[in-house]
Tab-separated table of C-alpha atoms in Angstrom:
chain	number	residue	atom	x	y	z
A	5	MET	CA	-152.281	-121.099	-34.443
A	6	SER	CA	-150.624	-123.756	-36.467
A	7	LYS	CA	-147.357	-125.221	-35.588
A	8	SER	CA	-146.160	-123.579	-38.819
A	9	GLY	CA	-147.449	-120.026	-37.609
A	10	ASN	CA	-145.542	-120.715	-34.206
A	11	LYS	CA	-142.343	-121.608	-36.035
A	12	LYS	CA	-142.432	-118.295	-38.202
A	13	LYS	CA	-143.205	-116.192	-35.244
A	14	PHE	CA	-140.286	-117.945	-33.281
A	15	LEU	CA	-138.037	-117.071	-36.373
A	16	LEU	CA	-139.130	-113.762	-36.641
A	17	VAL	CA	-138.642	-113.050	-33.004
A	18	GLY	CA	-135.133	-114.716	-33.212
A	19	LEU	CA	-134.189	-112.775	-36.176
A	20	ALA	CA	-135.302	-109.605	-34.485
A	21	GLY	CA	-133.348	-110.512	-31.470
A	22	LEU	CA	-130.168	-111.008	-33.652
A	23	VAL	CA	-130.800	-107.532	-35.199
A	24	VAL	CA	-131.140	-105.754	-31.844
A	25	GLY	CA	-128.329	-107.766	-30.437
A	26	PHE	CA	-125.862	-107.220	-33.053
A	27	SER	CA	-126.922	-103.341	-33.315
A	28	LEU	CA	-126.136	-103.400	-29.666
A	29	MET	CA	-122.790	-104.818	-30.039
A	30	ILE	CA	-121.821	-102.331	-32.864
A	31	LEU	CA	-123.048	-99.500	-30.613
A	32	LEU	CA	-121.378	-100.755	-27.626
A	33	ASN	CA	-118.003	-101.427	-29.499
A	34	SER	CA	-118.219	-97.753	-31.245
A	35	PHE	CA	-118.631	-96.426	-27.639
A	36	TYR	CA	-115.813	-98.556	-26.384
A	37	VAL	CA	-113.592	-97.453	-29.253
A	38	LYS	CA	-114.541	-94.012	-28.766
A	39	SER	CA	-114.326	-93.649	-25.271
A	40	SER	CA	-110.756	-95.269	-25.412
A	41	SER	CA	-109.606	-92.448	-27.755
A	42	ASN	CA	-107.304	-89.492	-26.585
A	43	GLU	CA	-110.126	-86.896	-27.466
A	44	ALA	CA	-112.412	-88.803	-25.190
A	45	CYS	CA	-110.051	-88.909	-22.126
A	46	MET	CA	-109.264	-85.149	-22.810
A	47	MET	CA	-113.211	-84.235	-22.497
A	48	CYS	CA	-113.266	-85.021	-18.810
A	49	HIS	CA	-109.444	-85.418	-17.792
A	50	TYR	CA	-108.822	-81.989	-18.683
A	51	HIS	CA	-104.976	-81.506	-17.224
A	52	PRO	CA	-104.208	-78.498	-19.062
A	53	ASP	CA	-100.721	-79.400	-20.029
A	54	SER	CA	-101.079	-83.088	-20.508
A	55	ASP	CA	-101.740	-83.023	-24.332
A	56	ALA	CA	-98.653	-80.861	-24.920
A	57	SER	CA	-96.335	-82.444	-22.729
A	58	TRP	CA	-97.308	-85.717	-24.255
A	59	LYS	CA	-96.391	-84.585	-27.619
A	60	GLN	CA	-93.095	-83.626	-26.386
A	61	SER	CA	-92.382	-87.083	-24.722
A	62	VAL	CA	-90.644	-90.180	-26.004
A	63	HIS	CA	-94.161	-91.775	-26.490
A	64	TYR	CA	-95.076	-89.328	-29.232
A	65	ASN	CA	-92.063	-87.809	-30.348
A	66	ASN	CA	-89.547	-90.208	-31.314
A	67	GLY	CA	-87.522	-91.885	-34.094
A	68	SER	CA	-89.797	-94.846	-34.609
A	69	GLY	CA	-92.761	-92.993	-35.483
A	70	VAL	CA	-94.796	-95.052	-33.221
A	71	LYS	CA	-97.431	-93.060	-30.966
A	72	THR	CA	-98.547	-94.421	-27.487
A	73	ASP	CA	-102.063	-93.220	-26.485
A	74	CYS	CA	-103.738	-92.368	-23.255
A	75	VAL	CA	-105.147	-95.863	-22.452
A	76	GLU	CA	-101.866	-97.833	-23.334
A	77	CYS	CA	-100.229	-96.388	-20.123
A	78	HIS	CA	-103.039	-95.378	-17.900
A	79	LEU	CA	-105.183	-98.749	-18.180
A	80	PRO	CA	-103.972	-102.378	-17.696
A	81	PRO	CA	-103.385	-104.319	-21.184
A	82	LYS	CA	-106.382	-104.289	-23.434
A	83	GLY	CA	-108.809	-107.473	-23.389
A	84	SER	CA	-108.246	-108.247	-19.592
A	85	PHE	CA	-111.155	-108.139	-17.122
A	86	ALA	CA	-108.782	-105.714	-15.214
A	87	TYR	CA	-108.713	-103.456	-18.114
A	88	PHE	CA	-112.600	-103.256	-18.360
A	89	LYS	CA	-112.856	-102.727	-14.674
A	90	ALA	CA	-110.229	-100.029	-14.373
A	91	LYS	CA	-111.556	-98.268	-17.429
A	92	ALA	CA	-115.020	-98.019	-15.817
A	93	ALA	CA	-113.547	-96.980	-12.381
A	94	THR	CA	-111.526	-94.309	-14.065
A	95	GLY	CA	-114.069	-93.060	-16.317
A	96	MET	CA	-116.579	-92.536	-13.237
A	97	LYS	CA	-114.078	-91.051	-11.395
A	98	ASP	CA	-112.990	-88.579	-14.215
A	99	VAL	CA	-116.730	-87.707	-14.873
A	100	TRP	CA	-117.137	-87.104	-11.344
A	101	SER	CA	-114.272	-84.570	-11.019
A	102	TYR	CA	-115.482	-82.929	-14.010
A	103	LEU	CA	-118.813	-82.282	-12.655
A	104	THR	CA	-117.850	-81.344	-9.269
A	105	LYS	CA	-114.375	-79.753	-9.163
A	106	LYS	CA	-112.989	-76.424	-10.701
A	107	GLN	CA	-110.165	-76.659	-12.876
A	108	GLU	CA	-108.020	-73.898	-11.136
A	109	ASP	CA	-108.656	-75.541	-7.654
A	110	ILE	CA	-106.736	-78.795	-8.826
A	111	ASP	CA	-102.822	-78.920	-8.047
A	112	TRP	CA	-101.894	-80.227	-11.523
A	113	ASP	CA	-98.055	-80.169	-10.433
A	114	SER	CA	-98.600	-82.748	-7.829
A	115	LYS	CA	-100.174	-85.035	-10.507
A	116	GLY	CA	-96.830	-85.252	-11.926
A	117	GLU	CA	-95.041	-86.495	-9.036
A	118	LEU	CA	-94.114	-90.084	-8.726
A	119	GLU	CA	-96.212	-90.913	-5.770
A	120	TYR	CA	-99.299	-89.918	-7.740
A	121	ALA	CA	-98.093	-91.619	-11.205
A	122	THR	CA	-97.799	-95.182	-9.875
A	123	LYS	CA	-101.477	-95.039	-8.823
A	124	ILE	CA	-102.589	-94.140	-12.567
A	125	VAL	CA	-99.814	-95.820	-14.478
A	126	TYR	CA	-99.874	-99.726	-14.991
A	127	ASN	CA	-96.277	-101.380	-14.870
A	128	GLU	CA	-97.917	-104.558	-16.723
A	129	SER	CA	-98.886	-102.010	-19.540
A	130	CYS	CA	-95.304	-100.856	-19.913
A	131	LYS	CA	-93.895	-104.537	-20.188
A	132	GLU	CA	-96.585	-105.167	-22.869
A	133	CYS	CA	-94.994	-102.941	-25.289
A	134	HIS	CA	-91.403	-102.932	-23.974
A	135	ILE	CA	-90.841	-106.870	-24.383
A	136	ASN	CA	-87.206	-106.257	-25.037
A	137	LEU	CA	-85.589	-104.446	-22.242
A	138	PHE	CA	-82.005	-104.735	-24.067
A	139	PRO	CA	-82.684	-103.306	-27.441
A	140	GLU	CA	-79.922	-102.333	-29.851
A	141	GLY	CA	-78.184	-99.002	-28.749
A	142	ILE	CA	-78.785	-99.329	-25.107
A	143	THR	CA	-76.154	-97.780	-23.010
A	144	ASP	CA	-73.994	-99.851	-20.507
A	145	ASP	CA	-75.813	-97.994	-17.588
A	146	GLY	CA	-79.079	-98.915	-19.114
A	147	VAL	CA	-78.219	-102.617	-19.127
A	148	THR	CA	-77.041	-102.326	-15.584
A	149	ALA	CA	-80.191	-100.725	-14.262
A	150	HIS	CA	-82.439	-103.132	-16.502
A	151	LEU	CA	-80.690	-106.172	-15.206
A	152	TYR	CA	-81.190	-104.893	-11.738
A	153	TYR	CA	-84.863	-104.297	-12.610
A	154	GLU	CA	-85.234	-108.069	-13.644
A	155	GLU	CA	-83.434	-109.434	-10.800
A	156	ASN	CA	-85.588	-107.264	-8.175
A	157	GLU	CA	-88.782	-106.324	-9.680
A	158	GLU	CA	-91.081	-108.466	-7.552
A	159	LYS	CA	-88.892	-108.539	-4.327
A	160	LEU	CA	-88.537	-104.756	-4.462
A	161	ASP	CA	-92.006	-103.964	-6.102
A	162	LEU	CA	-90.147	-102.004	-8.740
A	163	GLN	CA	-91.861	-100.075	-11.552
A	164	CYS	CA	-90.698	-98.633	-14.812
A	165	ILE	CA	-91.731	-95.167	-14.067
A	166	SER	CA	-89.484	-95.068	-10.882
A	167	CYS	CA	-86.700	-94.456	-13.442
A	168	HIS	CA	-88.600	-93.221	-16.531
A	169	LEU	CA	-91.243	-90.881	-14.961
A	170	ASP	CA	-91.274	-88.455	-18.045
A	171	ALA	CA	-91.420	-91.162	-20.734
A	172	GLY	CA	-95.249	-90.276	-21.205
A	173	HIS	CA	-95.316	-86.865	-20.300
A	174	TYR	CA	-92.205	-84.547	-20.843
A	175	ASN	CA	-90.970	-82.707	-17.712
A	176	PRO	CA	-87.861	-80.455	-18.296
A	177	ASN	CA	-87.303	-80.681	-14.594
A	178	TYR	CA	-86.924	-84.238	-14.544
A	179	GLN	CA	-83.637	-86.240	-15.629
A	180	HIS	CA	-82.682	-89.746	-15.239
A	181	GLY	CA	-78.818	-89.834	-15.379
A	182	GLN	CA	-75.884	-88.787	-13.428
A	183	MET	CA	-75.697	-85.089	-12.814
A	184	THR	CA	-72.723	-83.267	-14.214
A	185	GLY	CA	-71.258	-80.084	-12.576
A	186	LEU	CA	-73.167	-77.891	-10.467
A	187	PRO	CA	-76.580	-76.415	-11.249
A	188	GLY	CA	-76.007	-73.274	-13.450
A	189	ALA	CA	-77.866	-70.788	-10.721
A	190	VAL	CA	-75.423	-72.184	-7.910
A	191	ALA	CA	-72.449	-71.925	-10.159
A	192	GLU	CA	-72.771	-68.108	-10.372
A	193	ALA	CA	-71.197	-67.524	-7.022
A	194	ALA	CA	-72.014	-64.214	-5.331
A	195	GLU	CA	-69.423	-62.748	-2.551
A	196	VAL	CA	-66.923	-65.306	-1.600
A	197	TYR	CA	-66.240	-65.173	2.075
A	198	THR	CA	-62.517	-65.200	3.506
A	199	GLU	CA	-63.199	-66.085	7.132
A	200	SER	CA	-65.913	-67.655	9.465
A	201	THR	CA	-67.667	-65.637	11.933
A	202	PRO	CA	-66.192	-65.109	15.456
A	203	VAL	CA	-68.425	-66.172	18.345
A	204	THR	CA	-67.659	-64.322	21.516
A	205	GLU	CA	-71.003	-64.433	23.223
A	206	PHE	CA	-73.783	-66.584	23.316
A	207	LYS	CA	-76.331	-65.158	21.054
A	208	ASN	CA	-77.851	-65.528	17.416
A	209	TYR	CA	-75.013	-65.203	14.685
A	210	THR	CA	-74.785	-65.598	10.833
A	211	GLU	CA	-71.940	-68.219	10.048
A	212	THR	CA	-69.951	-67.319	6.840
A	213	ILE	CA	-68.094	-70.217	5.350
A	214	PRO	CA	-64.779	-69.369	4.162
A	215	GLY	CA	-63.872	-70.102	0.586
A	216	THR	CA	-67.692	-70.162	-0.244
A	217	SER	CA	-70.445	-67.447	-0.840
A	218	ALA	CA	-72.909	-69.622	1.450
A	219	SER	CA	-73.878	-68.659	5.212
A	220	ILE	CA	-75.926	-70.374	7.769
A	221	ARG	CA	-78.177	-68.484	10.325
A	222	MET	CA	-77.424	-69.982	13.869
A	223	VAL	CA	-80.032	-69.449	16.655
A	224	ALA	CA	-78.773	-69.594	20.337
A	225	VAL	CA	-80.917	-72.330	22.112
A	226	PRO	CA	-80.601	-71.747	25.860
A	227	GLY	CA	-79.965	-74.948	27.994
A	228	GLY	CA	-82.744	-76.357	30.193
A	229	SER	CA	-84.869	-79.426	31.332
A	230	PHE	CA	-88.038	-80.787	29.506
A	231	THR	CA	-90.218	-83.772	29.575
A	232	MET	CA	-89.201	-86.013	26.592
A	233	GLY	CA	-91.929	-88.168	24.636
A	234	SER	CA	-95.684	-87.908	24.918
A	235	PRO	CA	-98.274	-88.470	27.774
A	236	GLU	CA	-100.535	-91.362	27.322
A	237	ASP	CA	-103.442	-89.294	26.360
A	238	GLU	CA	-101.945	-87.353	23.525
A	239	PRO	CA	-103.765	-88.465	20.408
A	240	PHE	CA	-101.984	-90.469	17.770
A	241	ARG	CA	-99.030	-91.287	20.023
A	242	ARG	CA	-96.982	-94.337	19.618
A	243	SER	CA	-95.441	-96.757	22.073
A	244	ASP	CA	-91.832	-95.590	21.041
A	245	GLU	CA	-92.744	-92.362	22.512
A	246	SER	CA	-92.743	-93.437	26.088
A	247	PRO	CA	-91.943	-93.633	28.843
A	248	GLN	CA	-91.742	-89.978	29.252
A	249	ARG	CA	-88.372	-88.993	30.794
A	250	ASN	CA	-87.224	-85.649	32.501
A	251	VAL	CA	-84.126	-84.642	30.137
A	252	THR	CA	-81.682	-81.754	30.625
A	253	VAL	CA	-79.874	-80.405	27.881
A	254	SER	CA	-76.939	-78.032	27.541
A	255	PRO	CA	-76.995	-74.795	25.477
A	256	PHE	CA	-76.101	-75.084	21.782
A	257	PHE	CA	-76.494	-73.421	18.702
A	258	MET	CA	-78.822	-74.637	15.980
A	259	GLY	CA	-79.479	-73.812	12.362
A	260	GLU	CA	-82.678	-71.482	12.052
A	261	LEU	CA	-83.324	-73.507	8.988
A	262	GLU	CA	-82.873	-77.021	7.513
A	263	VAL	CA	-79.427	-76.944	5.538
A	264	THR	CA	-80.468	-75.321	2.190
A	265	TRP	CA	-79.613	-76.134	-1.252
A	266	ASP	CA	-77.148	-73.168	-1.441
A	267	GLN	CA	-75.222	-74.244	1.782
A	268	TYR	CA	-74.895	-78.028	0.495
A	269	TRP	CA	-74.034	-77.036	-3.087
A	270	ALA	CA	-71.248	-75.126	-1.413
A	271	PHE	CA	-70.003	-78.322	0.227
A	272	TYR	CA	-70.494	-80.582	-2.927
A	273	GLY	CA	-68.526	-77.911	-5.164
A	274	GLU	CA	-65.572	-78.228	-2.745
A	275	THR	CA	-65.525	-82.005	-1.961
A	276	MET	CA	-67.298	-83.823	-4.847
A	277	SER	CA	-65.785	-87.207	-5.617
A	278	GLU	CA	-65.879	-88.739	-9.387
A	279	GLY	CA	-65.066	-92.025	-8.289
A	280	ARG	CA	-66.632	-94.432	-5.907
A	281	ILE	CA	-65.061	-94.458	-2.534
A	282	SER	CA	-65.778	-96.794	0.047
A	283	PRO	CA	-66.991	-95.240	3.652
A	284	GLU	CA	-63.756	-96.882	5.217
A	285	GLU	CA	-61.515	-94.747	2.848
A	286	VAL	CA	-63.419	-91.792	3.302
A	287	TYR	CA	-63.372	-92.076	7.155
A	288	ALA	CA	-59.657	-92.623	6.849
A	289	ASN	CA	-59.207	-89.303	4.799
A	290	ASN	CA	-61.467	-87.285	6.949
A	291	SER	CA	-59.408	-88.186	9.982
A	292	ARG	CA	-56.580	-85.753	8.679
A	293	GLU	CA	-56.816	-82.244	9.634
A	294	ASP	CA	-56.395	-80.741	6.093
A	295	VAL	CA	-60.029	-79.877	4.747
A	296	ASP	CA	-58.942	-80.804	1.467
A	297	ALA	CA	-58.845	-84.341	2.721
A	298	ILE	CA	-62.521	-84.520	3.249
A	299	SER	CA	-64.234	-86.482	0.233
A	300	GLY	CA	-67.646	-85.539	-0.697
A	301	PRO	CA	-70.552	-86.750	-2.646
A	302	THR	CA	-70.268	-88.466	-6.024
A	303	PRO	CA	-72.871	-86.636	-8.446
A	304	PRO	CA	-76.406	-87.615	-7.886
A	305	PHE	CA	-78.747	-89.217	-10.535
A	306	GLY	CA	-80.959	-86.710	-11.840
A	307	PHE	CA	-82.173	-83.360	-10.234
A	308	PRO	CA	-82.151	-84.204	-6.672
A	309	ASP	CA	-84.083	-81.054	-5.813
A	310	GLN	CA	-86.932	-82.690	-8.072
A	311	GLY	CA	-87.414	-79.628	-10.028
A	312	TRP	CA	-88.822	-77.888	-6.988
A	313	GLY	CA	-86.226	-75.093	-6.947
A	314	MET	CA	-83.246	-74.580	-4.948
A	315	GLY	CA	-81.973	-71.397	-2.904
A	316	GLU	CA	-83.250	-71.644	0.616
A	317	ARG	CA	-85.199	-74.621	0.139
A	318	PRO	CA	-84.067	-77.567	2.242
A	319	ALA	CA	-81.467	-79.693	0.532
A	320	ILE	CA	-82.846	-83.233	0.348
A	321	THR	CA	-82.114	-87.014	-0.616
A	322	MET	CA	-78.631	-87.145	1.034
A	323	THR	CA	-77.730	-89.993	3.139
A	324	HIS	CA	-77.089	-89.831	7.000
A	325	TYR	CA	-73.375	-90.467	6.144
A	326	ALA	CA	-73.334	-87.344	3.689
A	327	ALA	CA	-75.130	-85.279	6.384
A	328	GLU	CA	-72.335	-86.231	8.791
A	329	THR	CA	-69.563	-85.536	6.403
A	330	PHE	CA	-71.014	-81.906	5.760
A	331	CYS	CA	-70.821	-81.317	9.390
A	332	GLN	CA	-67.346	-82.627	9.410
A	333	TRP	CA	-66.480	-80.154	6.357
A	334	LEU	CA	-68.409	-77.153	8.022
A	335	SER	CA	-66.227	-77.848	11.310
A	336	LYS	CA	-63.085	-77.660	9.528
A	337	LYS	CA	-63.881	-74.832	7.353
A	338	THR	CA	-64.778	-72.647	10.308
A	339	GLY	CA	-62.887	-73.969	13.259
A	340	LYS	CA	-66.112	-74.681	15.305
A	341	LYS	CA	-67.826	-77.856	16.228
A	342	TYR	CA	-70.803	-78.440	13.951
A	343	ARG	CA	-72.763	-81.869	14.237
A	344	LEU	CA	-76.053	-83.343	13.998
A	345	PRO	CA	-78.403	-82.821	17.043
A	346	THR	CA	-79.032	-85.500	19.250
A	347	GLU	CA	-82.709	-86.637	19.366
A	348	ALA	CA	-83.093	-84.810	23.020
A	349	GLU	CA	-81.576	-81.646	21.672
A	350	TRP	CA	-84.098	-81.801	18.413
A	351	GLU	CA	-87.162	-82.321	20.609
A	352	TYR	CA	-86.136	-79.668	23.178
A	353	ALA	CA	-85.612	-77.318	20.481
A	354	ALA	CA	-88.686	-78.253	18.307
A	355	ARG	CA	-90.766	-77.921	21.658
A	356	GLY	CA	-89.324	-74.195	22.228
A	357	GLY	CA	-90.358	-74.452	26.003
A	358	THR	CA	-93.881	-75.734	25.289
A	359	SER	CA	-95.102	-79.177	26.556
A	360	THR	CA	-98.161	-79.584	24.253
A	361	PRO	CA	-98.345	-81.913	21.151
A	362	TYR	CA	-97.299	-78.927	18.824
A	363	PHE	CA	-95.279	-75.886	19.941
A	364	PHE	CA	-98.535	-73.934	19.337
A	365	GLU	CA	-102.086	-74.464	20.623
A	366	GLY	CA	-104.274	-77.123	18.932
A	367	ASN	CA	-105.479	-80.498	19.237
A	368	PRO	CA	-104.226	-83.209	16.779
A	369	LYS	CA	-107.707	-84.570	16.486
A	370	LYS	CA	-108.735	-81.282	14.976
A	371	PHE	CA	-105.891	-81.010	12.600
A	372	THR	CA	-105.745	-84.585	11.260
A	373	ASN	CA	-107.339	-85.655	8.205
A	374	GLU	CA	-108.361	-88.923	9.533
A	375	GLY	CA	-111.571	-89.933	10.997
A	376	PHE	CA	-114.940	-89.468	9.515
A	377	TRP	CA	-115.869	-86.214	10.559
A	378	ASN	CA	-112.793	-84.514	9.399
A	379	GLY	CA	-112.715	-86.564	6.325
A	380	LEU	CA	-116.096	-85.409	5.549
A	381	PHE	CA	-115.962	-81.828	6.492
A	382	GLY	CA	-112.434	-80.970	6.486
A	383	ALA	CA	-109.785	-80.536	9.120
A	384	ASP	CA	-108.979	-77.451	11.164
A	385	THR	CA	-106.182	-75.899	9.105
A	386	ALA	CA	-106.253	-72.146	10.277
A	387	VAL	CA	-103.587	-72.289	12.941
A	388	ILE	CA	-101.391	-75.369	11.789
A	389	ASN	CA	-100.920	-73.848	8.409
A	390	ARG	CA	-99.003	-70.948	9.771
A	391	TYR	CA	-96.401	-72.922	11.348
A	392	VAL	CA	-96.063	-76.330	9.304
A	393	VAL	CA	-95.485	-77.462	5.762
A	394	TYR	CA	-97.532	-80.678	5.680
A	395	VAL	CA	-99.974	-82.732	3.505
A	396	ASN	CA	-102.835	-79.912	3.686
A	397	ASN	CA	-100.655	-77.175	2.236
A	398	SER	CA	-97.508	-78.435	0.627
A	399	LYS	CA	-98.489	-79.161	-2.798
A	400	ASN	CA	-96.618	-82.598	-2.308
A	401	ARG	CA	-93.295	-80.660	-2.317
A	402	THR	CA	-90.993	-78.947	-0.080
A	403	GLN	CA	-91.578	-75.073	0.463
A	404	GLU	CA	-89.149	-71.968	1.109
A	405	PRO	CA	-89.103	-70.979	4.826
A	406	ALA	CA	-90.896	-67.777	4.260
A	407	LYS	CA	-94.045	-69.804	3.825
A	408	ILE	CA	-94.367	-70.287	7.675
A	409	GLN	CA	-93.594	-68.622	11.137
A	410	ALA	CA	-90.955	-69.711	13.597
A	411	ASN	CA	-91.470	-71.475	16.725
A	412	PRO	CA	-90.708	-69.538	20.261
A	413	PHE	CA	-86.903	-70.334	20.113
A	414	GLY	CA	-86.953	-68.543	16.623
A	415	LEU	CA	-86.293	-71.928	14.327
A	416	LYS	CA	-88.244	-72.473	11.291
A	417	ASN	CA	-89.486	-75.751	9.890
A	418	MET	CA	-89.003	-78.059	13.130
A	419	LEU	CA	-92.285	-79.841	12.148
A	420	GLY	CA	-93.031	-80.749	8.526
A	421	ASN	CA	-91.079	-79.769	5.321
A	422	VAL	CA	-88.547	-82.490	5.634
A	423	MET	CA	-87.699	-85.052	8.168
A	424	GLU	CA	-84.288	-84.357	9.799
A	425	TYR	CA	-81.637	-86.560	10.827
A	426	CYS	CA	-80.450	-86.803	14.431
A	427	SER	CA	-76.952	-88.345	15.706
A	428	ASP	CA	-78.828	-91.004	17.578
A	429	TRP	CA	-79.333	-94.736	16.698
A	430	TYR	CA	-83.082	-95.697	16.579
A	431	ALA	CA	-84.480	-98.077	19.065
A	432	GLU	CA	-88.143	-98.702	19.661
A	433	ASP	CA	-87.539	-98.939	23.403
A	434	ALA	CA	-84.864	-95.998	23.577
A	435	TYR	CA	-86.794	-94.100	26.446
A	436	THR	CA	-87.042	-97.345	28.515
A	437	GLN	CA	-83.209	-97.396	28.191
A	438	LEU	CA	-82.927	-93.712	29.269
A	439	GLN	CA	-82.421	-92.567	32.848
A	440	ASP	CA	-84.949	-90.035	34.328
A	441	GLY	CA	-83.152	-86.828	34.902
A	442	ALA	CA	-80.350	-87.689	32.111
A	443	VAL	CA	-78.055	-84.910	31.178
A	444	ASP	CA	-77.231	-84.635	27.353
A	445	PRO	CA	-78.256	-88.303	26.425
A	446	GLN	CA	-77.045	-89.410	23.137
A	447	GLY	CA	-79.433	-92.706	22.658
A	448	PRO	CA	-78.312	-96.292	22.150
A	449	ALA	CA	-74.746	-96.943	21.748
A	450	SER	CA	-75.612	-98.871	18.231
A	451	GLY	CA	-78.243	-99.839	15.953
A	452	GLU	CA	-78.991	-100.277	12.427
A	453	GLU	CA	-81.076	-97.256	11.490
A	454	HIS	CA	-80.808	-93.535	12.468
A	455	VAL	CA	-83.489	-91.462	14.110
A	456	VAL	CA	-85.255	-89.106	12.013
A	457	ARG	CA	-87.625	-86.350	13.260
A	458	GLY	CA	-90.233	-83.664	12.324
A	459	GLY	CA	-92.238	-85.369	9.710
A	460	LEU	CA	-92.384	-84.036	6.361
A	461	TYR	CA	-94.606	-82.397	3.590
A	462	ASN	CA	-96.665	-85.196	2.722
A	463	GLU	CA	-97.515	-86.379	5.968
A	464	ASP	CA	-100.877	-85.932	8.193
A	465	ALA	CA	-100.782	-83.523	11.040
A	466	SER	CA	-100.709	-86.660	13.364
A	467	GLU	CA	-97.140	-87.516	12.154
A	468	VAL	CA	-95.751	-84.118	12.779
A	469	ARG	CA	-96.222	-83.788	16.688
A	470	CYS	CA	-93.142	-82.689	18.511
A	471	ALA	CA	-92.718	-85.953	20.164
A	472	ALA	CA	-93.277	-88.326	17.018
A	473	ARG	CA	-90.397	-90.370	16.164
A	474	ALA	CA	-89.365	-92.073	13.064
A	475	HIS	CA	-86.199	-93.616	11.533
A	476	THR	CA	-84.426	-94.026	8.519
A	477	GLU	CA	-85.184	-96.881	6.040
A	478	HIS	CA	-81.809	-97.427	4.514
A	479	ASP	CA	-82.505	-100.257	2.174
A	480	ALA	CA	-86.111	-99.240	1.056
A	481	TRP	CA	-84.613	-95.735	0.233
A	482	LEU	CA	-82.177	-97.015	-2.113
A	483	LYS	CA	-84.580	-99.456	-3.849
A	484	THR	CA	-84.209	-98.022	-7.150
A	485	ASP	CA	-80.683	-97.490	-7.116
A	486	PRO	CA	-79.016	-100.036	-9.586
A	487	GLN	CA	-75.476	-99.299	-8.673
A	488	ASN	CA	-73.200	-101.945	-6.931
A	489	PRO	CA	-72.471	-101.150	-4.387
A	490	LYS	CA	-75.285	-98.682	-3.996
A	491	SER	CA	-74.434	-95.039	-3.300
A	492	ILE	CA	-73.307	-93.837	0.166
A	493	TRP	CA	-74.007	-90.359	-0.428
A	494	TRP	CA	-77.776	-90.079	-2.161
A	495	TYR	CA	-80.983	-91.773	-1.659
A	496	SER	CA	-82.880	-92.897	-4.702
A	497	ASP	CA	-86.285	-93.540	-3.283
A	498	ILE	CA	-87.079	-90.620	-0.643
A	499	LYS	CA	-87.580	-87.139	-1.193
A	500	GLY	CA	-88.553	-85.715	2.245
A	501	ILE	CA	-85.473	-86.122	4.196
A	502	GLY	CA	-82.694	-83.402	5.179
A	503	PHE	CA	-81.144	-82.176	8.191
A	504	ARG	CA	-80.041	-79.096	10.216
A	505	VAL	CA	-76.825	-78.508	12.040
A	506	VAL	CA	-76.029	-77.863	15.725
A	507	CYS	CA	-72.822	-76.026	16.679
A	508	GLU	CA	-71.426	-76.559	20.194
A	509	VAL	CA	-70.804	-73.593	22.398
A	510	PRO	CA	-67.019	-72.708	21.807
A	511	GLU	CA	-64.781	-72.802	24.979
A	512	GLY	CA	-64.491	-69.473	26.887
A	513	VAL	CA	-68.144	-68.292	25.650
A	514	ALA	CA	-70.408	-68.111	28.733
A	515	ALA	CA	-73.723	-69.796	27.869
A	516	GLN	CA	-76.996	-68.526	29.247
């Protein structure tokens, strides 16, 4: 073939390659554009309410007329390598879920919780659109919050949706702003008690709180000795659970349940403070005998129940200081001595006379989601589901006490649901400091964080053993609170924290 013929052939092949290349580019671009549309997202990502809630949100229904689409929040900014990587990964995940999962089996409510939202919303995408954080018309509270965000974004790993969770999908149960008054359902008071319940013998009773419609079911916990901590062969044990100590606790009364919203709102309604009061001032006021001198919480931001419901669900997000103040208020209202349990009392009560990892039979290795076998075939949930609200049955929220059975002492939710405050300061070597044979120990004399026990609704079975210890994380739990000084009453960044009360046996009552 001549050189002229070779040249023509080369040109034809090159031209064909260009046509194919451009056609491919057009097809790929068309696929890219169409696959990035809201309609394409909804083909696989078929949350039944996502479209409706999006159209009710400020990302669709706003004064500017600007509409924000799915990919503008749920993918990194367009044009970056991270965008294409996340788009491919998200697409494959959604297609797999579409092919392998049943819509009715998916817990859609949990997908709207902050813990999940942080995994599917990209903060850099928020900032790509919201360049000016101080637009015309922003409130003073907004300025304060956004200044705090700018100063602490990297240090505290803050995200926009930590305060604006409903920006993309409207949620009527979410509110970012200071709560005013009492929730409507609580404000409709039932019968108001005029006196507290007299306790003349050591048995279960229902405390009626004078001046309120709230009552607390109290369980008589007999005194006794037990082995505190976990043995070295207990699965998932940590070093702060040893060395084991033989401990004796005196008889006491303990709340059958964690303090409920009905009970906490009664306290809040009588004592709430509109102004900011320092702990020193509050303690000074509380030293007076008059119950009216007790100054209670300032209003929380948003709905502290997270929209999960109130009633007998555990009250949550209050600080250790607030829990102690509740006990002081309850003591003055009833004439009895109410307080938080010591760590020894709490573990003794949780065990209910048993010495196994849980107060029911079962091996933590079978209950946990950890490990290859359980991860592949699923954990054994038949027994633990009857007694504990934890990650496998909670739907990522607190549950009402009717969901589970009580322990041998008649106490409910000692494990799971919410972590519970103890009066003790936390120390990793607390048991090393504890004398074997100690009677009514109260933990270290000082510390920086307080003990919390029992685990919470989103934790694995390994974390809700009777001996498992944890502690408050005061600064981390106030991470997104922009106030200066920060709240002494409410935490902004922990949902699964609450408490239950202990009542000391009144003088003259013979305890068994």
